[in-house]
CSV table of C-alpha atoms in Angstrom, one decimal:
chain,number,residue,atom,x,y,z
A,1,MET,CA,0.0,0.0,0.0
A,2,LYS,CA,1.5,3.4,-1.1
A,3,PHE,CA,0.5,6.5,0.7
A,4,THR,CA,0.9,10.2,-0.4
A,5,HIS,CA,3.2,12.1,1.8
A,6,THR,CA,2.0,15.6,2.5
A,7,CYS,CA,5.1,17.3,3.8
A,8,GLY,CA,8.7,17.1,2.8
A,9,ALA,CA,10.0,19.6,5.4
A,10,VAL,CA,12.4,18.4,7.9
A,11,PHE,CA,11.3,18.1,11.5
A,12,ALA,CA,13.5,20.9,12.8
A,13,LEU,CA,11.8,23.4,10.6
A,14,LEU,CA,8.4,22.2,11.7
A,15,MET,CA,9.4,22.7,15.3
A,16,ALA,CA,10.7,26.2,14.5
A,17,SER,CA,7.4,27.2,12.9
A,18,HIS,CA,5.6,26.2,16.0
A,19,ALA,CA,7.9,28.3,18.1
A,20,GLN,CA,6.8,31.4,16.2
A,21,GLY,CA,3.8,31.9,18.3
A,22,GLN,CA,0.9,29.7,17.3
A,23,ALA,CA,-1.7,29.4,20.1
A,24,TYR,CA,-2.5,25.7,20.0
A,25,PRO,CA,-1.7,23.9,22.3
A,26,THR,CA,-1.6,25.7,25.6
A,27,LYS,CA,-1.9,22.6,27.8
A,28,PRO,CA,-1.0,18.8,27.7
A,29,ILE,CA,-2.7,16.6,25.1
A,30,LYS,CA,-4.2,13.2,25.9
A,31,LEU,CA,-3.5,10.4,23.3
A,32,ILE,CA,-5.9,7.5,24.0
A,33,VAL,CA,-4.6,4.1,23.0
A,34,PRO,CA,-7.6,1.6,22.8
A,35,PHE,CA,-5.5,-1.4,23.6
A,36,PRO,CA,-3.4,-2.6,26.6
A,37,ALA,CA,0.0,-1.2,27.5
A,38,GLY,CA,3.0,-3.2,26.3
A,39,GLY,CA,1.7,-4.2,22.8
A,40,SER,CA,3.0,-3.0,19.5
A,41,LEU,CA,0.3,-0.3,19.1
A,42,ASP,CA,1.1,1.1,22.6
A,43,ALA,CA,4.8,1.2,21.8
A,44,THR,CA,4.2,3.0,18.5
A,45,SER,CA,1.9,5.5,20.2
A,46,ARG,CA,4.5,6.3,22.9
A,47,LEU,CA,7.3,6.8,20.3
A,48,LEU,CA,5.1,9.2,18.3
A,49,ALA,CA,3.8,11.0,21.4
A,50,ALA,CA,7.4,11.8,22.5
A,51,LYS,CA,8.2,13.3,19.1
A,52,LEU,CA,4.9,15.3,19.1
A,53,SER,CA,5.6,16.5,22.7
A,54,ASP,CA,8.9,18.0,21.5
A,55,ALA,CA,7.4,19.6,18.5
A,56,LEU,CA,4.3,21.0,20.2
A,57,GLY,CA,6.0,22.3,23.4
A,58,GLN,CA,3.4,20.4,25.5
A,59,SER,CA,3.3,16.9,26.8
A,60,VAL,CA,1.4,14.3,24.8
A,61,VAL,CA,0.3,11.8,27.4
A,62,VAL,CA,-0.7,8.2,26.4
A,63,GLU,CA,-3.7,6.8,28.2
A,64,ASN,CA,-4.6,3.1,27.6
A,65,ARG,CA,-8.3,2.4,27.5
A,66,ALA,CA,-8.7,-1.2,26.3
A,67,GLY,CA,-11.7,-3.4,25.6
A,68,ALA,CA,-14.3,-4.5,23.0
A,69,GLY,CA,-11.7,-4.7,20.2
A,70,GLY,CA,-10.7,-1.1,20.7
A,71,ASN,CA,-14.2,0.2,20.7
A,72,ILE,CA,-14.1,1.5,24.3
A,73,GLY,CA,-11.1,3.7,23.8
A,74,MET,CA,-12.1,5.1,20.5
A,75,ASP,CA,-15.6,5.8,21.8
A,76,ALA,CA,-14.0,7.9,24.4
A,77,VAL,CA,-12.2,9.8,21.7
A,78,ALA,CA,-15.4,10.3,19.6
A,79,LYS,CA,-17.2,11.7,22.6
A,80,SER,CA,-14.4,14.1,23.7
A,81,ALA,CA,-14.5,17.8,23.1
A,82,PRO,CA,-13.3,18.6,19.6
A,83,ASP,CA,-10.6,21.0,20.8
A,84,GLY,CA,-7.4,19.1,19.9
A,85,TYR,CA,-6.7,18.0,23.5
A,86,THR,CA,-7.9,14.5,23.2
A,87,LEU,CA,-6.6,12.3,20.3
A,88,GLY,CA,-6.8,8.6,19.6
A,89,MET,CA,-4.6,6.0,17.9
A,90,GLY,CA,-7.1,4.1,15.9
A,91,ALA,CA,-6.4,0.9,14.1
A,92,LEU,CA,-7.5,-1.5,11.4
A,93,SER,CA,-9.9,-3.1,13.9
A,94,THR,CA,-11.5,0.1,15.3
A,95,HIS,CA,-12.2,1.8,11.9
A,96,ALA,CA,-12.2,-0.9,9.2
A,97,VAL,CA,-13.3,-4.2,10.8
A,98,ASN,CA,-15.4,-3.5,13.8
A,99,PRO,CA,-18.2,-1.6,11.9
A,100,SER,CA,-18.9,-4.9,10.0
A,101,LEU,CA,-18.0,-7.3,12.8
A,102,PHE,CA,-20.0,-5.9,15.7
A,103,ALA,CA,-23.8,-5.9,15.6
A,104,LYS,CA,-23.9,-2.6,17.4
A,105,MET,CA,-21.2,0.1,17.4
A,106,PRO,CA,-20.9,2.8,20.0
A,107,TYR,CA,-19.6,5.3,17.4
A,108,ASP,CA,-19.7,5.9,13.7
A,109,ALA,CA,-16.2,5.2,12.4
A,110,ASN,CA,-16.5,7.9,9.7
A,111,ALA,CA,-18.8,10.6,11.0
A,112,ASP,CA,-17.5,10.7,14.6
A,113,PHE,CA,-13.8,11.3,13.8
A,114,ALA,CA,-11.5,13.6,12.0
A,115,PRO,CA,-8.6,11.6,10.5
A,116,ILE,CA,-5.2,13.2,10.9
A,117,SER,CA,-2.7,10.8,9.4
A,118,ASN,CA,-2.0,7.1,9.0
A,119,VAL,CA,1.1,6.3,11.2
A,120,VAL,CA,2.4,2.8,10.3
A,121,VAL,CA,1.6,-0.4,8.6
A,122,THR,CA,3.0,-3.7,9.8
A,123,PRO,CA,2.8,-7.3,8.4
A,124,ASN,CA,1.4,-10.3,10.3
A,125,VAL,CA,2.9,-13.7,10.1
A,126,LEU,CA,1.3,-17.1,10.3
A,127,LEU,CA,2.8,-18.8,13.3
A,128,ILE,CA,2.3,-22.4,14.5
A,129,HIS,CA,3.4,-24.1,17.7
A,130,PRO,CA,6.4,-26.4,17.2
A,131,SER,CA,4.3,-29.4,18.1
A,132,ILE,CA,2.3,-29.0,14.9
A,133,ALA,CA,3.9,-31.3,12.2
A,134,ALA,CA,3.6,-28.9,9.3
A,135,LYS,CA,6.5,-27.5,7.3
A,136,ASP,CA,4.7,-25.0,5.2
A,137,VAL,CA,1.3,-23.4,4.7
A,138,GLN,CA,-0.2,-26.1,2.5
A,139,SER,CA,0.8,-28.9,4.9
A,140,PHE,CA,-0.7,-26.9,7.7
A,141,ILE,CA,-4.0,-26.5,5.8
A,142,ALA,CA,-4.0,-30.2,5.1
A,143,LEU,CA,-3.6,-31.0,8.8
A,144,ALA,CA,-6.4,-28.6,9.7
A,145,LYS,CA,-8.7,-30.1,7.1
A,146,ALA,CA,-8.0,-33.6,8.5
A,147,ASN,CA,-8.6,-32.5,12.1
A,148,PRO,CA,-11.9,-30.5,12.1
A,149,GLY,CA,-12.4,-28.6,15.4
A,150,LYS,CA,-9.0,-29.5,16.8
A,151,TYR,CA,-7.1,-26.3,16.0
A,152,ALA,CA,-7.6,-23.0,17.7
A,153,PHE,CA,-6.0,-19.7,16.8
A,154,ALA,CA,-5.2,-16.7,19.1
A,155,SER,CA,-5.6,-13.0,18.4
A,156,GLY,CA,-5.0,-9.9,20.4
A,157,SER,CA,-8.7,-8.9,20.1
A,158,ASN,CA,-11.8,-9.4,18.2
A,159,GLY,CA,-11.5,-7.5,14.9
A,160,SER,CA,-7.8,-7.4,14.9
A,161,GLY,CA,-5.7,-8.1,11.8
A,162,GLY,CA,-4.8,-11.5,13.4
A,163,HIS,CA,-8.5,-12.3,13.9
A,164,MET,CA,-9.4,-11.3,10.3
A,165,ALA,CA,-6.5,-13.3,8.9
A,166,GLY,CA,-7.6,-16.4,10.7
A,167,GLU,CA,-11.2,-16.0,9.6
A,168,ARG,CA,-9.9,-15.4,6.0
A,169,LEU,CA,-8.0,-18.7,6.1
A,170,LYS,CA,-11.0,-20.5,7.5
A,171,SER,CA,-13.4,-19.2,4.8
A,172,LEU,CA,-11.0,-19.8,1.9
A,173,TYR,CA,-10.5,-23.4,2.7
A,174,ALA,CA,-13.7,-24.2,4.6
A,175,LEU,CA,-11.7,-25.0,7.8
A,176,ASP,CA,-13.3,-25.9,11.1
A,177,MET,CA,-11.1,-23.9,13.5
A,178,ILE,CA,-11.8,-22.0,16.7
A,179,HIS,CA,-10.9,-18.3,17.3
A,180,VAL,CA,-9.7,-17.4,20.9
A,181,PRO,CA,-9.5,-13.6,21.4
A,182,TYR,CA,-7.2,-12.3,24.1
A,183,LYS,CA,-6.8,-8.9,25.7
A,184,GLY,CA,-3.9,-7.8,23.7
A,185,GLY,CA,-1.1,-9.2,21.5
A,186,ALA,CA,1.2,-10.1,24.4
A,187,PRO,CA,-1.2,-12.6,26.1
A,188,ALA,CA,-2.2,-14.0,22.7
A,189,LEU,CA,1.5,-14.7,22.0
A,190,GLN,CA,2.0,-16.3,25.4
A,191,ALA,CA,-1.0,-18.6,24.8
A,192,LEU,CA,0.6,-19.8,21.6
A,193,LEU,CA,4.0,-20.3,23.2
A,194,ALA,CA,2.3,-22.3,26.0
A,195,GLY,CA,0.5,-24.5,23.4
A,196,ASP,CA,-2.9,-23.3,24.6
A,197,VAL,CA,-3.7,-22.6,21.0
A,198,GLN,CA,-2.1,-24.1,17.9
A,199,PHE,CA,-1.5,-21.1,15.7
A,200,SER,CA,-1.9,-17.4,15.2
A,201,PHE,CA,-1.4,-14.5,12.8
A,202,ASP,CA,0.8,-12.2,14.9
A,203,ASN,CA,2.8,-9.1,14.4
A,204,LEU,CA,6.0,-10.2,12.8
A,205,ALA,CA,8.3,-8.1,15.0
A,206,SER,CA,6.7,-9.2,18.2
A,207,SER,CA,7.2,-12.9,17.4
A,208,LEU,CA,10.5,-12.9,15.6
A,209,ALA,CA,12.7,-13.6,18.6
A,210,ASN,CA,10.6,-16.6,19.5
A,211,VAL,CA,10.9,-17.8,15.9
A,212,LYS,CA,14.6,-17.5,15.9
A,213,ALA,CA,14.8,-19.3,19.2
A,214,GLY,CA,12.8,-22.2,17.8
A,215,LYS,CA,9.9,-21.7,20.1
A,216,LEU,CA,7.5,-21.0,17.2
A,217,LYS,CA,7.5,-21.8,13.5
A,218,ALA,CA,6.8,-19.0,11.0
A,219,LEU,CA,5.1,-20.3,7.8
A,220,ALA,CA,4.3,-17.1,5.9
A,221,VAL,CA,3.8,-13.3,6.1
A,222,THR,CA,0.5,-11.9,5.1
A,223,THR,CA,1.7,-8.9,3.0
A,224,PRO,CA,2.3,-9.0,-0.8
A,225,GLN,CA,6.1,-8.8,-0.3
A,226,ARG,CA,8.4,-10.6,2.0
A,227,SER,CA,9.6,-8.6,5.1
A,228,PRO,CA,13.2,-7.5,5.4
A,229,LEU,CA,13.0,-8.6,9.0
A,230,ALA,CA,12.5,-12.2,7.9
A,231,PRO,CA,13.5,-12.5,4.2
A,232,ASP,CA,13.5,-16.3,4.3
A,233,VAL,CA,9.8,-16.4,5.3
A,234,PRO,CA,7.6,-16.6,2.1
A,235,THR,CA,4.4,-14.7,1.6
A,236,MET,CA,1.0,-16.3,1.7
A,237,ALA,CA,0.7,-15.8,-2.1
A,238,GLU,CA,4.1,-17.6,-2.6
A,239,SER,CA,2.6,-20.4,-0.4
A,240,GLY,CA,-0.3,-20.9,-2.8
A,241,VAL,CA,-2.9,-18.8,-0.9
A,242,LYS,CA,-4.3,-16.1,-3.1
A,243,ASP,CA,-6.3,-12.9,-2.2
A,244,PHE,CA,-4.7,-12.7,1.3
A,245,ASP,CA,-3.4,-9.1,1.5
A,246,ILE,CA,-4.1,-8.6,5.2
A,247,TYR,CA,-1.9,-6.3,7.3
A,248,THR,CA,-2.3,-4.1,10.4
A,249,TRP,CA,-2.3,-0.3,10.3
A,250,TRP,CA,-2.5,2.3,13.0
A,251,GLY,CA,-3.5,6.0,12.5
A,252,LEU,CA,-4.1,9.2,14.4
A,253,PHE,CA,-7.6,10.6,14.9
A,254,ALA,CA,-9.3,13.6,16.5
A,255,PRO,CA,-13.0,13.9,17.4
A,256,ALA,CA,-15.2,15.1,14.5
A,257,ASN,CA,-15.6,18.9,14.2
A,258,THR,CA,-12.0,19.6,15.4
A,259,SER,CA,-11.0,22.8,13.7
A,260,PRO,CA,-9.2,22.3,10.3
A,261,GLU,CA,-6.3,24.5,11.6
A,262,ILE,CA,-5.6,22.1,14.4
A,263,ILE,CA,-6.0,19.0,12.1
A,264,ARG,CA,-3.5,20.6,9.6
A,265,LYS,CA,-1.0,21.4,12.4
A,266,LEU,CA,-1.2,17.9,13.9
A,267,ASN,CA,-0.9,16.4,10.4
A,268,THR,CA,2.1,18.5,9.5
A,269,LEU,CA,3.9,17.6,12.7
A,270,THR,CA,3.0,13.9,12.6
A,271,VAL,CA,4.2,13.6,9.0
A,272,GLY,CA,7.4,15.4,9.9
A,273,ALA,CA,8.0,13.2,12.9
A,274,LEU,CA,7.5,10.0,10.8
A,275,GLN,CA,10.1,11.3,8.3
A,276,THR,CA,12.8,11.8,10.9
A,277,PRO,CA,15.6,9.1,10.5
A,278,ASP,CA,15.6,8.1,14.2
A,279,LEU,CA,11.9,7.5,14.5
A,280,ARG,CA,11.8,5.7,11.1
A,281,ALA,CA,14.6,3.5,12.3
A,282,LYS,CA,12.9,2.7,15.6
A,283,PHE,CA,9.7,1.7,13.8
A,284,GLN,CA,11.4,-0.3,11.1
A,285,ALA,CA,13.3,-2.2,13.8
A,286,THR,CA,9.9,-3.4,15.0
A,287,GLY,CA,8.7,-4.4,11.6
A,288,ALA,CA,6.5,-1.3,11.2
A,289,GLU,CA,6.8,0.9,8.1
A,290,PRO,CA,6.0,4.6,8.7
A,291,SER,CA,3.2,5.5,6.3
A,292,PRO,CA,2.2,9.2,6.8
A,293,THR,CA,-0.7,10.6,4.7
A,294,SER,CA,-2.8,13.7,4.3
A,295,PRO,CA,-6.1,13.7,6.2
A,296,GLU,CA,-7.9,13.3,3.0
A,297,ALA,CA,-5.9,10.4,1.8
A,298,PHE,CA,-6.2,8.7,5.1
A,299,SER,CA,-10.0,9.1,5.1
A,300,GLN,CA,-10.2,7.6,1.6
A,301,PHE,CA,-7.9,4.7,2.6
A,302,ILE,CA,-10.1,3.9,5.6
A,303,ARG,CA,-13.3,3.7,3.4
A,304,GLU,CA,-11.4,1.4,1.1
A,305,GLU,CA,-10.4,-0.8,4.0
A,306,GLN,CA,-14.0,-0.8,5.3
A,307,ARG,CA,-15.3,-2.2,2.0
A,308,LYS,CA,-12.5,-4.8,1.9
A,309,TYR,CA,-13.2,-6.1,5.4
A,310,ALA,CA,-16.9,-5.9,5.0
A,311,ARG,CA,-16.5,-8.6,2.4
A,312,ILE,CA,-14.1,-10.6,4.5
A,313,VAL,CA,-16.4,-10.5,7.6
A,314,LYS,CA,-19.4,-11.5,5.5
A,315,ASP,CA,-17.5,-14.4,3.9
A,316,SER,CA,-16.3,-15.6,7.2
A,317,GLY,CA,-19.7,-15.4,8.9
A,318,ALA,CA,-18.2,-13.8,12.0
A,319,LYS,CA,-20.5,-11.6,14.0
A,320,LEU,CA,-20.3,-10.2,17.5
A,321,ASP,CA,-23.0,-8.7,19.7
């Protein structure tokens, strides 16, 4: 997925322009992360918050509000005053998947938010416990077909990229497998390591150390291209599974009706932060690719993702109350 960059200015110039007397912000800003502390989304949010704090001259404080696949935290953002002092780090689940997955949503993923910028995209990887006697994706599918109801897969939450990837695999091959959602990526990974579940589609960077240590087997990444973090791991397409372009993304949002001036300023500073070599290097070390956009391009991307995952959710038959 290619995104249109909106700013080529270096971060130092952006900070200097702020110092020339713009009014906003005059107090600390809250950045709500709708998932638990310690996960990849939380780490990404804290790295960006530190950069924005420097640029804005005010603290950007991360607050974790987890639950309901991210809906609880993003609902708090949607219902906050549109003054630029409460932001949210939304995700694939909160804005593209949940509107189709949940029978009732507490917010409108489009009307209740002002998109600021996409932040990163990151691949997932199909992982299996070493006790599973499969050497590649096709042999794993064959085992799952031969053992209906035996295999369970973990995800960090309902509606996450890992959940959707598992449902996609199930629907493509008519597999009888069980989804087990956890409260975050870390406990989902621990469940797989412990053998409580047999496989998962996890964030590549989060699981790579366990793959290298032989504690997990990586069968394929879910993106169209191989990851530079694991160049020997094939893609799902290379493994014979077509139409499987599923990856995780995270982006910055404000409540709807936040002033265009504030949105523009936050977009400019976010894009500038994501273009700094040190932050790009930190993200890329975790397998995440900085992907800044204009607010307009981010909004269009979200609607495209909503259409994509509406089809995937419908095909899978998944539905949550």
